[in-house]
Each structure stands twice: as C-alpha cells, then as structure tokens.
Amino acid sequence: MTSHNVDYQKILNQINQEYIDQPRSGKVASYIPELAKVPSTKYGMHLYDLEGNNYSFGDSKERFSIQSISKVFTLSLAMKAMGDKLWNRVGVEPSGDPFNSLSQLENDSGIPRNPFINAGALVVADVLVSSFSNAKAALLTFLREITGNQEIDFDPVVAASEQSEGYRNYAIVNYLKSFGNIENDVEEVLDFYFHQCSIAMSCKELANAFIIFANNGTTIGSEREFLTGRQVKRVNALMQTCGFYDEAGEFSFEVGLPGKSGVGGGIVAVHPDRFAVAVWSPPLNPKGNSALGMASLERLTTLTGFSIF
C-alpha cells in the first residue's frame, strides 16, 4: 500500500471523531506555572507526507510549548557540530528512569544515558554553547530553515517560568559540572536550555520540521541536506528507544514509530519515507506523555497499517 492511495484526511477525521468528545484522562503539567494555564480541551493533529501534502484537524495551527521535543533539534545541531565525538559525553541507551533523575548520573560517573533525558539534553546544550557564538540564535536559525518559517521563536514568559522552578535542572547541571562534563558557565547553559524548552510551535510547524527525519535529512521540495542519512538514522533510533522517558517501550509497542514527546502535551512521530505527524493534547499520563496524543497515534498506525514494525 503506497501513501498515494491512503486517505490520510479521512483517517484523521475518524480519529478526531472517536476522541473529540471523550473525557480527557491525565493532568496538564503544573510544575511549570505557565503550562498549567493551557486549557485541557485543546486537541489537534497534523500529518505532512513526503509528497508535500498536509492533513489536519482541530487546534493543529495553534502554537504551544514544545518543551522536550526541542531536544531532537538540539541533538541534530550538536551532531552536525561535533560528529561522533558527541558520544564520548552522552550515551545512547534508554534510561528506564524519570527524565530528571539524578541517581543515574552518580552510577554512570556523569555521563548521561541518552540525549533526551534532562541530563543528556544539558550536555547537548553545553556543546551548542561551545560550538556557536550565539547558541540561541543558531537554534532559531536551524528551526526557521527546516520549516521555512521565520516566525518560530522562544516564549520569554515560559522561559522565565521554567527558570523560576528549575531547581532540579540547576542540580543536574552542577552535578555534571562536578564530573567535568559541562565546559561552560552553568548559568549560560541553563539559560540556553530553558529557552530551547520554551520554543512555541504548532502541530503543523512541528510536522514540517520533522519531515527531515522521514526524508533522509532533506526538506521537501529542496535538495538542501540538513543532516546526513547516517545522522538521521541515529536520531530516529534514539527517538525510538529513548523518546518517551521511561515509557519508550510502551510507545514502541502501541504506536511503532520513532517519536518524541514534551510536557506541553505535544508528540511528534515519523515514518521514514512516508510522513511526519504531530499531535497536541495537554493532559499528561503519569509518565509525562500526552495521554490522548499517544492514543491518537496508536489509532493512526492501526488505521493506516503503517508502523515501522
């Protein structure tokens, strides 16, 4: 079955109809004060295929806080900047622990298990602060280039809100520094990290951004290669095994696609050579992933018959 004869819009409409009136299970993230203000009823989905077609429903064009989804973008930039040397400082194994665990760092002598837990993302942030004279500008430039959208930006209110409650991230980055795995000033690394998490994007913009991971590192309709095929393979493998904190196995089992979640309620997933899809619903399950987002993506791979397995 090729994607040409799959009616993605019909399938998205069916998913929307199945879930739009269901009571929302889960709780909106409240540990970042700004996120607690987002209505729990928000729900949208956007699929972008390799032919350049867009399919969507609901609140798919409304921007929200992408949070940990940003870790895929910073990882991509760090891989471009450092190549394989990056893996001397951060591992590639699933953690099986909550995303903000400190105990694991003690056991692993300051080498985070993977780039998607907070400790790993903070090492990646440090790499970017070292690699660019202005890491925040470099990240925005990358996002604007892969989406073709110059308006993507940080949300300063969310960044400040993150900083006000960021005690555990302060602890993690100082702990990493004690092991010699942070090279820059702790405050500068955290400032970059809080800003990367505050990026606001819509489902449409996220699906557009993630198409490079479905298309060997190039955007649709351009021959511009942002990542090599080898780098994309690595990023997708990490999304498959580590993209959902300590629920990565469950996501593989239910959905069967590489993906990444954020506590803003967004999830993005890719089917290599077919599509990128983003879904947004703020209430989170106990593991910190969008409950309705996971259910919607499970329906998508079931109804299309497209998973990577």
PDB file of C-alpha atoms in Angstrom:
ATOM      1  CA  MET A   1       0.000   0.000   0.000  1.00  0.00           C
ATOM      2  CA  THR A   2       1.644   3.278  -1.052  1.00  0.00           C
ATOM      3  CA  SER A   3       0.802   6.553   0.615  1.00  0.00           C
ATOM      4  CA  HIS A   4      -0.854   7.644  -2.649  1.00  0.00           C
ATOM      5  CA  ASN A   5      -3.913   5.522  -2.018  1.00  0.00           C
ATOM      6  CA  VAL A   6      -4.240   6.148   1.694  1.00  0.00           C
ATOM      7  CA  ASP A   7      -6.806   8.820   2.507  1.00  0.00           C
ATOM      8  CA  TYR A   8      -4.950  10.422   5.409  1.00  0.00           C
ATOM      9  CA  GLN A   9      -7.551  13.140   5.856  1.00  0.00           C
ATOM     10  CA  LYS A  10     -10.349  10.594   6.189  1.00  0.00           C
ATOM     11  CA  ILE A  11      -8.301   8.714   8.788  1.00  0.00           C
ATOM     12  CA  LEU A  12      -7.523  11.891  10.754  1.00  0.00           C
ATOM     13  CA  ASN A  13     -11.201  12.842  10.674  1.00  0.00           C
ATOM     14  CA  GLN A  14     -12.072   9.421  12.073  1.00  0.00           C
ATOM     15  CA  ILE A  15      -9.520   9.796  14.898  1.00  0.00           C
ATOM     16  CA  ASN A  16     -10.917  13.229  15.712  1.00  0.00           C
ATOM     17  CA  GLN A  17     -14.484  11.893  15.794  1.00  0.00           C
ATOM     18  CA  GLU A  18     -13.504   8.986  18.028  1.00  0.00           C
ATOM     19  CA  TYR A  19     -11.774  11.142  20.631  1.00  0.00           C
ATOM     20  CA  ILE A  20     -13.129  14.691  20.477  1.00  0.00           C
ATOM     21  CA  ASP A  21     -15.945  14.065  22.972  1.00  0.00           C
ATOM     22  CA  GLN A  22     -14.129  11.577  25.185  1.00  0.00           C
ATOM     23  CA  PRO A  23     -13.444  12.728  28.747  1.00  0.00           C
ATOM     24  CA  ARG A  24      -9.764  13.695  28.963  1.00  0.00           C
ATOM     25  CA  SER A  25      -7.667  11.439  31.146  1.00  0.00           C
ATOM     26  CA  GLY A  26      -4.453  12.771  32.634  1.00  0.00           C
ATOM     27  CA  LYS A  27      -3.339  16.076  34.132  1.00  0.00           C
ATOM     28  CA  VAL A  28      -1.961  19.212  32.495  1.00  0.00           C
ATOM     29  CA  ALA A  29       1.673  19.808  33.534  1.00  0.00           C
ATOM     30  CA  SER A  30       1.687  22.165  36.502  1.00  0.00           C
ATOM     31  CA  TYR A  31       5.306  22.210  37.673  1.00  0.00           C
ATOM     32  CA  ILE A  32       5.980  24.959  35.126  1.00  0.00           C
ATOM     33  CA  PRO A  33       3.414  27.598  36.152  1.00  0.00           C
ATOM     34  CA  GLU A  34       2.793  28.864  32.604  1.00  0.00           C
ATOM     35  CA  LEU A  35       1.929  25.391  31.307  1.00  0.00           C
ATOM     36  CA  ALA A  36      -0.779  24.976  33.953  1.00  0.00           C
ATOM     37  CA  LYS A  37      -2.773  27.766  32.253  1.00  0.00           C
ATOM     38  CA  VAL A  38      -3.299  25.859  28.972  1.00  0.00           C
ATOM     39  CA  PRO A  39      -6.893  24.563  28.531  1.00  0.00           C
ATOM     40  CA  SER A  40      -7.054  20.776  28.820  1.00  0.00           C
ATOM     41  CA  THR A  41      -9.542  20.563  25.933  1.00  0.00           C
ATOM     42  CA  LYS A  42      -7.030  21.642  23.261  1.00  0.00           C
ATOM     43  CA  TYR A  43      -6.622  18.899  20.662  1.00  0.00           C
ATOM     44  CA  GLY A  44      -5.071  18.974  17.214  1.00  0.00           C
ATOM     45  CA  MET A  45      -3.170  16.794  14.790  1.00  0.00           C
ATOM     46  CA  HIS A  46      -1.200  17.443  11.605  1.00  0.00           C
ATOM     47  CA  LEU A  47       0.329  14.981   9.155  1.00  0.00           C
ATOM     48  CA  TYR A  48       2.777  16.040   6.440  1.00  0.00           C
ATOM     49  CA  ASP A  49       3.709  13.439   3.837  1.00  0.00           C
ATOM     50  CA  LEU A  50       6.699  13.096   1.530  1.00  0.00           C
ATOM     51  CA  GLU A  51       4.665  14.295  -1.434  1.00  0.00           C
ATOM     52  CA  GLY A  52       4.324  17.609   0.419  1.00  0.00           C
ATOM     53  CA  ASN A  53       0.639  17.192   1.298  1.00  0.00           C
ATOM     54  CA  ASN A  54      -0.783  18.479   4.587  1.00  0.00           C
ATOM     55  CA  TYR A  55      -3.650  16.877   6.520  1.00  0.00           C
ATOM     56  CA  SER A  56      -5.013  18.112   9.840  1.00  0.00           C
ATOM     57  CA  PHE A  57      -7.822  18.613  12.304  1.00  0.00           C
ATOM     58  CA  GLY A  58      -8.593  20.654  15.400  1.00  0.00           C
ATOM     59  CA  ASP A  59      -6.114  23.013  17.056  1.00  0.00           C
ATOM     60  CA  SER A  60      -3.322  21.999  14.690  1.00  0.00           C
ATOM     61  CA  LYS A  61      -2.265  25.555  13.833  1.00  0.00           C
ATOM     62  CA  GLU A  62      -2.166  26.867  17.400  1.00  0.00           C
ATOM     63  CA  ARG A  63       1.306  27.217  18.902  1.00  0.00           C
ATOM     64  CA  PHE A  64       2.144  25.567  22.203  1.00  0.00           C
ATOM     65  CA  SER A  65       5.242  24.997  24.291  1.00  0.00           C
ATOM     66  CA  ILE A  66       7.221  22.197  22.628  1.00  0.00           C
ATOM     67  CA  GLN A  67       9.360  21.547  25.731  1.00  0.00           C
ATOM     68  CA  SER A  68      11.364  18.293  25.350  1.00  0.00           C
ATOM     69  CA  ILE A  69      10.533  17.925  21.656  1.00  0.00           C
ATOM     70  CA  SER A  70      13.211  20.623  21.278  1.00  0.00           C
ATOM     71  CA  LYS A  71      15.818  18.057  22.364  1.00  0.00           C
ATOM     72  CA  VAL A  72      15.602  16.436  18.911  1.00  0.00           C
ATOM     73  CA  PHE A  73      16.540  19.744  17.280  1.00  0.00           C
ATOM     74  CA  THR A  74      19.419  20.491  19.660  1.00  0.00           C
ATOM     75  CA  LEU A  75      20.718  16.925  19.262  1.00  0.00           C
ATOM     76  CA  SER A  76      20.675  17.375  15.472  1.00  0.00           C
ATOM     77  CA  LEU A  77      22.664  20.599  15.740  1.00  0.00           C
ATOM     78  CA  ALA A  78      25.162  19.034  18.156  1.00  0.00           C
ATOM     79  CA  MET A  79      25.682  16.070  15.828  1.00  0.00           C
ATOM     80  CA  LYS A  80      26.358  18.494  12.984  1.00  0.00           C
ATOM     81  CA  ALA A  81      28.784  20.450  15.170  1.00  0.00           C
ATOM     82  CA  MET A  82      30.675  17.616  16.876  1.00  0.00           C
ATOM     83  CA  GLY A  83      30.108  14.468  14.855  1.00  0.00           C
ATOM     84  CA  ASP A  84      30.762  11.182  16.627  1.00  0.00           C
ATOM     85  CA  LYS A  85      32.797  12.859  19.372  1.00  0.00           C
ATOM     86  CA  LEU A  86      29.451  13.764  20.944  1.00  0.00           C
ATOM     87  CA  TRP A  87      29.016  10.156  22.082  1.00  0.00           C
ATOM     88  CA  ASN A  88      32.042  10.457  24.384  1.00  0.00           C
ATOM     89  CA  ARG A  89      29.953  12.777  26.539  1.00  0.00           C
ATOM     90  CA  VAL A  90      26.451  11.341  26.298  1.00  0.00           C
ATOM     91  CA  GLY A  91      25.248   7.755  25.880  1.00  0.00           C
ATOM     92  CA  VAL A  92      22.660   6.170  23.587  1.00  0.00           C
ATOM     93  CA  GLU A  93      20.876   3.799  25.972  1.00  0.00           C
ATOM     94  CA  PRO A  94      17.290   4.025  27.234  1.00  0.00           C
ATOM     95  CA  SER A  95      17.260   5.252  30.811  1.00  0.00           C
ATOM     96  CA  GLY A  96      14.276   3.448  32.307  1.00  0.00           C
ATOM     97  CA  ASP A  97      14.242   6.262  34.871  1.00  0.00           C
ATOM     98  CA  PRO A  98      12.287   9.518  35.053  1.00  0.00           C
ATOM     99  CA  PHE A  99      13.618  12.226  32.732  1.00  0.00           C
ATOM    100  CA  ASN A 100      15.021  14.302  35.587  1.00  0.00           C
ATOM    101  CA  SER A 101      16.775  11.539  37.547  1.00  0.00           C
ATOM    102  CA  LEU A 102      19.957  12.355  39.451  1.00  0.00           C
ATOM    103  CA  SER A 103      20.765   8.904  40.850  1.00  0.00           C
ATOM    104  CA  GLN A 104      21.705   7.518  37.448  1.00  0.00           C
ATOM    105  CA  LEU A 105      24.374  10.180  36.930  1.00  0.00           C
ATOM    106  CA  GLU A 106      26.080   9.077  40.138  1.00  0.00           C
ATOM    107  CA  ASN A 107      26.276   5.491  38.909  1.00  0.00           C
ATOM    108  CA  ASP A 108      27.414   6.494  35.421  1.00  0.00           C
ATOM    109  CA  SER A 109      30.127   8.953  36.514  1.00  0.00           C
ATOM    110  CA  GLY A 110      28.457  11.966  34.974  1.00  0.00           C
ATOM    111  CA  ILE A 111      27.792  10.521  31.504  1.00  0.00           C
ATOM    112  CA  PRO A 112      24.025  10.804  30.875  1.00  0.00           C
ATOM    113  CA  ARG A 113      22.345   7.702  29.450  1.00  0.00           C
ATOM    114  CA  ASN A 114      20.955   9.472  26.366  1.00  0.00           C
ATOM    115  CA  PRO A 115      20.440  12.968  24.902  1.00  0.00           C
ATOM    116  CA  PHE A 116      16.697  13.084  25.627  1.00  0.00           C
ATOM    117  CA  ILE A 117      16.715  12.886  29.413  1.00  0.00           C
ATOM    118  CA  ASN A 118      17.366  16.269  31.013  1.00  0.00           C
ATOM    119  CA  ALA A 119      20.970  15.476  31.950  1.00  0.00           C
ATOM    120  CA  GLY A 120      21.753  14.462  28.370  1.00  0.00           C
ATOM    121  CA  ALA A 121      19.993  17.487  26.930  1.00  0.00           C
ATOM    122  CA  LEU A 122      22.003  19.732  29.264  1.00  0.00           C
ATOM    123  CA  VAL A 123      25.260  18.224  27.963  1.00  0.00           C
ATOM    124  CA  VAL A 124      23.977  18.822  24.419  1.00  0.00           C
ATOM    125  CA  ALA A 125      23.139  22.412  25.407  1.00  0.00           C
ATOM    126  CA  ASP A 126      26.704  22.831  26.682  1.00  0.00           C
ATOM    127  CA  VAL A 127      28.048  21.515  23.343  1.00  0.00           C
ATOM    128  CA  LEU A 128      25.969  24.105  21.476  1.00  0.00           C
ATOM    129  CA  VAL A 129      27.054  26.949  23.761  1.00  0.00           C
ATOM    130  CA  SER A 130      30.661  25.927  22.969  1.00  0.00           C
ATOM    131  CA  SER A 131      30.025  25.497  19.238  1.00  0.00           C
ATOM    132  CA  PHE A 132      28.243  28.769  18.437  1.00  0.00           C
ATOM    133  CA  SER A 133      28.939  32.356  19.416  1.00  0.00           C
ATOM    134  CA  ASN A 134      25.162  32.669  19.972  1.00  0.00           C
ATOM    135  CA  ALA A 135      23.612  29.252  20.531  1.00  0.00           C
ATOM    136  CA  LYS A 136      20.063  30.579  20.907  1.00  0.00           C
ATOM    137  CA  ALA A 137      20.253  32.373  17.546  1.00  0.00           C
ATOM    138  CA  ALA A 138      21.779  29.269  15.918  1.00  0.00           C
ATOM    139  CA  LEU A 139      18.909  27.096  17.149  1.00  0.00           C
ATOM    140  CA  LEU A 140      16.260  29.506  15.881  1.00  0.00           C
ATOM    141  CA  THR A 141      18.030  29.790  12.530  1.00  0.00           C
ATOM    142  CA  PHE A 142      18.045  25.985  12.178  1.00  0.00           C
ATOM    143  CA  LEU A 143      14.332  25.734  13.014  1.00  0.00           C
ATOM    144  CA  ARG A 144      13.393  28.565  10.678  1.00  0.00           C
ATOM    145  CA  GLU A 145      15.397  26.992   7.867  1.00  0.00           C
ATOM    146  CA  ILE A 146      13.947  23.477   8.164  1.00  0.00           C
ATOM    147  CA  THR A 147      10.371  24.798   8.423  1.00  0.00           C
ATOM    148  CA  GLY A 148      10.727  27.729   6.040  1.00  0.00           C
ATOM    149  CA  ASN A 149       9.014  29.775   8.744  1.00  0.00           C
ATOM    150  CA  GLN A 150      10.754  32.891  10.061  1.00  0.00           C
ATOM    151  CA  GLU A 151       8.276  33.416  12.917  1.00  0.00           C
ATOM    152  CA  ILE A 152       9.267  30.469  15.103  1.00  0.00           C
ATOM    153  CA  ASP A 153      10.603  31.843  18.374  1.00  0.00           C
ATOM    154  CA  PHE A 154      11.128  31.393  22.086  1.00  0.00           C
ATOM    155  CA  ASP A 155       8.362  32.273  24.533  1.00  0.00           C
ATOM    156  CA  PRO A 156      10.127  34.503  27.080  1.00  0.00           C
ATOM    157  CA  VAL A 157       7.309  34.112  29.624  1.00  0.00           C
ATOM    158  CA  VAL A 158       7.610  30.316  29.547  1.00  0.00           C
ATOM    159  CA  ALA A 159      11.426  30.518  29.694  1.00  0.00           C
ATOM    160  CA  ALA A 160      11.212  32.706  32.804  1.00  0.00           C
ATOM    161  CA  SER A 161       8.623  30.342  34.285  1.00  0.00           C
ATOM    162  CA  GLU A 162      10.969  27.386  33.695  1.00  0.00           C
ATOM    163  CA  GLN A 163      13.828  29.214  35.331  1.00  0.00           C
ATOM    164  CA  SER A 164      11.757  30.100  38.390  1.00  0.00           C
ATOM    165  CA  GLU A 165      11.077  26.408  39.066  1.00  0.00           C
ATOM    166  CA  GLY A 166      14.226  24.907  37.581  1.00  0.00           C
ATOM    167  CA  TYR A 167      15.861  23.704  40.805  1.00  0.00           C
ATOM    168  CA  ARG A 168      16.344  20.146  39.661  1.00  0.00           C
ATOM    169  CA  ASN A 169      17.918  21.245  36.374  1.00  0.00           C
ATOM    170  CA  TYR A 170      20.252  23.525  38.355  1.00  0.00           C
ATOM    171  CA  ALA A 171      21.171  20.490  40.448  1.00  0.00           C
ATOM    172  CA  ILE A 172      21.746  18.286  37.393  1.00  0.00           C
ATOM    173  CA  VAL A 173      23.936  20.779  35.537  1.00  0.00           C
ATOM    174  CA  ASN A 174      26.058  21.495  38.615  1.00  0.00           C
ATOM    175  CA  TYR A 175      26.423  17.764  39.201  1.00  0.00           C
ATOM    176  CA  LEU A 176      27.507  17.273  35.576  1.00  0.00           C
ATOM    177  CA  LYS A 177      29.966  20.137  36.030  1.00  0.00           C
ATOM    178  CA  SER A 178      31.467  18.362  39.052  1.00  0.00           C
ATOM    179  CA  PHE A 179      32.221  15.384  36.783  1.00  0.00           C
ATOM    180  CA  GLY A 180      33.800  17.687  34.183  1.00  0.00           C
ATOM    181  CA  ASN A 181      31.031  17.093  31.632  1.00  0.00           C
ATOM    182  CA  ILE A 182      29.956  20.761  31.387  1.00  0.00           C
ATOM    183  CA  GLU A 183      32.536  23.115  29.878  1.00  0.00           C
ATOM    184  CA  ASN A 184      30.712  26.438  30.021  1.00  0.00           C
ATOM    185  CA  ASP A 185      29.287  28.645  32.722  1.00  0.00           C
ATOM    186  CA  VAL A 186      26.378  26.847  34.395  1.00  0.00           C
ATOM    187  CA  GLU A 187      24.082  29.879  34.133  1.00  0.00           C
ATOM    188  CA  GLU A 188      24.728  30.228  30.399  1.00  0.00           C
ATOM    189  CA  VAL A 189      23.980  26.554  29.746  1.00  0.00           C
ATOM    190  CA  LEU A 190      20.756  26.734  31.773  1.00  0.00           C
ATOM    191  CA  ASP A 191      19.676  29.951  30.059  1.00  0.00           C
ATOM    192  CA  PHE A 192      20.011  28.230  26.683  1.00  0.00           C
ATOM    193  CA  TYR A 193      18.230  25.115  27.959  1.00  0.00           C
ATOM    194  CA  PHE A 194      15.262  26.995  29.440  1.00  0.00           C
ATOM    195  CA  HIS A 195      14.915  28.920  26.183  1.00  0.00           C
ATOM    196  CA  GLN A 196      15.070  25.820  23.974  1.00  0.00           C
ATOM    197  CA  CYS A 197      12.261  24.257  26.021  1.00  0.00           C
ATOM    198  CA  SER A 198      10.161  27.420  25.699  1.00  0.00           C
ATOM    199  CA  ILE A 199      10.016  27.323  21.883  1.00  0.00           C
ATOM    200  CA  ALA A 200       6.421  27.664  20.693  1.00  0.00           C
ATOM    201  CA  MET A 201       5.343  25.752  17.577  1.00  0.00           C
ATOM    202  CA  SER A 202       2.105  24.361  16.193  1.00  0.00           C
ATOM    203  CA  CYS A 203       1.442  20.764  15.145  1.00  0.00           C
ATOM    204  CA  LYS A 204       1.728  21.946  11.540  1.00  0.00           C
ATOM    205  CA  GLU A 205       5.125  23.555  12.158  1.00  0.00           C
ATOM    206  CA  LEU A 206       6.399  20.513  14.074  1.00  0.00           C
ATOM    207  CA  ALA A 207       5.330  18.074  11.356  1.00  0.00           C
ATOM    208  CA  ASN A 208       7.059  20.305   8.801  1.00  0.00           C
ATOM    209  CA  ALA A 209      10.222  20.450  10.910  1.00  0.00           C
ATOM    210  CA  PHE A 210      10.333  16.688  11.492  1.00  0.00           C
ATOM    211  CA  ILE A 211       9.960  15.794   7.820  1.00  0.00           C
ATOM    212  CA  ILE A 212      13.777  15.842   7.569  1.00  0.00           C
ATOM    213  CA  PHE A 213      13.790  12.748   9.808  1.00  0.00           C
ATOM    214  CA  ALA A 214      11.445  10.988   7.360  1.00  0.00           C
ATOM    215  CA  ASN A 215      13.301  12.201   4.275  1.00  0.00           C
ATOM    216  CA  ASN A 216      16.994  11.416   4.844  1.00  0.00           C
ATOM    217  CA  GLY A 217      17.802  14.838   6.230  1.00  0.00           C
ATOM    218  CA  THR A 218      16.369  16.985   3.439  1.00  0.00           C
ATOM    219  CA  THR A 219      13.293  19.189   3.357  1.00  0.00           C
ATOM    220  CA  ILE A 220      10.516  18.525   0.835  1.00  0.00           C
ATOM    221  CA  GLY A 221      10.985  20.250  -2.482  1.00  0.00           C
ATOM    222  CA  SER A 222      14.570  21.305  -1.798  1.00  0.00           C
ATOM    223  CA  GLU A 223      17.770  19.425  -2.280  1.00  0.00           C
ATOM    224  CA  ARG A 224      19.243  21.026   0.798  1.00  0.00           C
ATOM    225  CA  GLU A 225      20.632  18.389   3.141  1.00  0.00           C
ATOM    226  CA  PHE A 226      20.387  19.462   6.780  1.00  0.00           C
ATOM    227  CA  LEU A 227      21.547  16.102   8.157  1.00  0.00           C
ATOM    228  CA  THR A 228      23.196  13.116   6.510  1.00  0.00           C
ATOM    229  CA  GLY A 229      21.292   9.870   6.101  1.00  0.00           C
ATOM    230  CA  ARG A 230      23.564   8.353   8.736  1.00  0.00           C
ATOM    231  CA  GLN A 231      22.754  11.123  11.229  1.00  0.00           C
ATOM    232  CA  VAL A 232      19.019  10.766  10.591  1.00  0.00           C
ATOM    233  CA  LYS A 233      19.268   7.025  11.211  1.00  0.00           C
ATOM    234  CA  ARG A 234      20.906   7.752  14.585  1.00  0.00           C
ATOM    235  CA  VAL A 235      18.336  10.377  15.605  1.00  0.00           C
ATOM    236  CA  ASN A 236      15.435   8.105  14.662  1.00  0.00           C
ATOM    237  CA  ALA A 237      16.964   5.208  16.592  1.00  0.00           C
ATOM    238  CA  LEU A 238      17.263   7.409  19.685  1.00  0.00           C
ATOM    239  CA  MET A 239      13.681   8.621  19.292  1.00  0.00           C
ATOM    240  CA  GLN A 240      12.515   5.011  19.028  1.00  0.00           C
ATOM    241  CA  THR A 241      14.348   3.836  22.155  1.00  0.00           C
ATOM    242  CA  CYS A 242      14.519   6.991  24.298  1.00  0.00           C
ATOM    243  CA  GLY A 243      11.909   9.473  23.039  1.00  0.00           C
ATOM    244  CA  PHE A 244       9.337   8.909  25.769  1.00  0.00           C
ATOM    245  CA  TYR A 245      11.276   8.881  29.032  1.00  0.00           C
ATOM    246  CA  ASP A 246      10.507   5.659  30.862  1.00  0.00           C
ATOM    247  CA  GLU A 247       7.578   4.878  28.544  1.00  0.00           C
ATOM    248  CA  ALA A 248       9.563   4.362  25.316  1.00  0.00           C
ATOM    249  CA  GLY A 249       8.794   0.646  25.240  1.00  0.00           C
ATOM    250  CA  GLU A 250       5.084   1.318  25.608  1.00  0.00           C
ATOM    251  CA  PHE A 251       5.144   3.837  22.736  1.00  0.00           C
ATOM    252  CA  SER A 252       7.012   1.362  20.504  1.00  0.00           C
ATOM    253  CA  PHE A 253       4.525  -1.322  21.462  1.00  0.00           C
ATOM    254  CA  GLU A 254       1.396   0.779  20.902  1.00  0.00           C
ATOM    255  CA  VAL A 255       2.443   3.097  18.061  1.00  0.00           C
ATOM    256  CA  GLY A 256       5.561   1.619  16.456  1.00  0.00           C
ATOM    257  CA  LEU A 257       7.169   4.831  15.226  1.00  0.00           C
ATOM    258  CA  PRO A 258      10.210   6.864  16.285  1.00  0.00           C
ATOM    259  CA  GLY A 259       8.945   9.925  18.132  1.00  0.00           C
ATOM    260  CA  LYS A 260       9.423  12.491  20.858  1.00  0.00           C
ATOM    261  CA  SER A 261       7.079  13.886  23.464  1.00  0.00           C
ATOM    262  CA  GLY A 262       7.086  17.064  25.525  1.00  0.00           C
ATOM    263  CA  VAL A 263       5.306  18.013  28.743  1.00  0.00           C
ATOM    264  CA  GLY A 264       3.447  20.730  26.835  1.00  0.00           C
ATOM    265  CA  GLY A 265       1.296  17.853  25.549  1.00  0.00           C
ATOM    266  CA  GLY A 266       2.864  17.561  22.112  1.00  0.00           C
ATOM    267  CA  ILE A 267       4.113  14.387  20.456  1.00  0.00           C
ATOM    268  CA  VAL A 268       5.826  14.209  17.065  1.00  0.00           C
ATOM    269  CA  ALA A 269       6.469  10.925  15.257  1.00  0.00           C
ATOM    270  CA  VAL A 270       7.933   9.976  11.893  1.00  0.00           C
ATOM    271  CA  HIS A 271       7.524   7.121   9.478  1.00  0.00           C
ATOM    272  CA  PRO A 272      10.735   7.102   7.427  1.00  0.00           C
ATOM    273  CA  ASP A 273       9.970   7.525   3.711  1.00  0.00           C
ATOM    274  CA  ARG A 274       6.297   8.275   4.400  1.00  0.00           C
ATOM    275  CA  PHE A 275       5.362  11.122   6.750  1.00  0.00           C
ATOM    276  CA  ALA A 276       5.877  13.195   9.872  1.00  0.00           C
ATOM    277  CA  VAL A 277       2.944  13.683  12.234  1.00  0.00           C
ATOM    278  CA  ALA A 278       2.383  15.887  15.275  1.00  0.00           C
ATOM    279  CA  VAL A 279      -0.416  15.742  17.811  1.00  0.00           C
ATOM    280  CA  TRP A 280      -1.222  18.030  20.739  1.00  0.00           C
ATOM    281  CA  SER A 281      -3.355  17.404  23.808  1.00  0.00           C
ATOM    282  CA  PRO A 282      -2.118  18.916  27.100  1.00  0.00           C
ATOM    283  CA  PRO A 283      -3.280  16.368  29.743  1.00  0.00           C
ATOM    284  CA  LEU A 284      -0.385  14.018  30.540  1.00  0.00           C
ATOM    285  CA  ASN A 285      -0.399  10.435  31.748  1.00  0.00           C
ATOM    286  CA  PRO A 286       1.587   9.530  34.912  1.00  0.00           C
ATOM    287  CA  LYS A 287       4.789   9.096  32.830  1.00  0.00           C
ATOM    288  CA  GLY A 288       4.595  12.656  31.491  1.00  0.00           C
ATOM    289  CA  ASN A 289       3.360  11.902  27.964  1.00  0.00           C
ATOM    290  CA  SER A 290       0.149  13.174  26.350  1.00  0.00           C
ATOM    291  CA  ALA A 291      -2.491  10.520  27.053  1.00  0.00           C
ATOM    292  CA  LEU A 292      -4.710  11.457  24.120  1.00  0.00           C
ATOM    293  CA  GLY A 293      -1.684  12.065  21.893  1.00  0.00           C
ATOM    294  CA  MET A 294      -0.455   8.506  22.388  1.00  0.00           C
ATOM    295  CA  ALA A 295      -3.936   7.078  21.810  1.00  0.00           C
ATOM    296  CA  SER A 296      -4.347   9.147  18.627  1.00  0.00           C
ATOM    297  CA  LEU A 297      -1.033   7.960  17.191  1.00  0.00           C
ATOM    298  CA  GLU A 298      -1.877   4.356  18.056  1.00  0.00           C
ATOM    299  CA  ARG A 299      -5.085   4.785  16.040  1.00  0.00           C
ATOM    300  CA  LEU A 300      -3.145   6.350  13.159  1.00  0.00           C
ATOM    301  CA  THR A 301      -0.738   3.429  12.785  1.00  0.00           C
ATOM    302  CA  THR A 302      -3.562   0.930  13.253  1.00  0.00           C
ATOM    303  CA  LEU A 303      -5.873   2.568  10.697  1.00  0.00           C
ATOM    304  CA  THR A 304      -3.142   3.154   8.093  1.00  0.00           C
ATOM    305  CA  GLY A 305      -1.323  -0.122   8.749  1.00  0.00           C
ATOM    306  CA  PHE A 306       1.893   1.917   8.738  1.00  0.00           C
ATOM    307  CA  SER A 307       4.285   1.357  11.580  1.00  0.00           C
ATOM    308  CA  ILE A 308       7.962   0.536  11.173  1.00  0.00           C
ATOM    309  CA  PHE A 309       7.369  -2.970  12.517  1.00  0.00           C
TER     310      PHE A 309
END
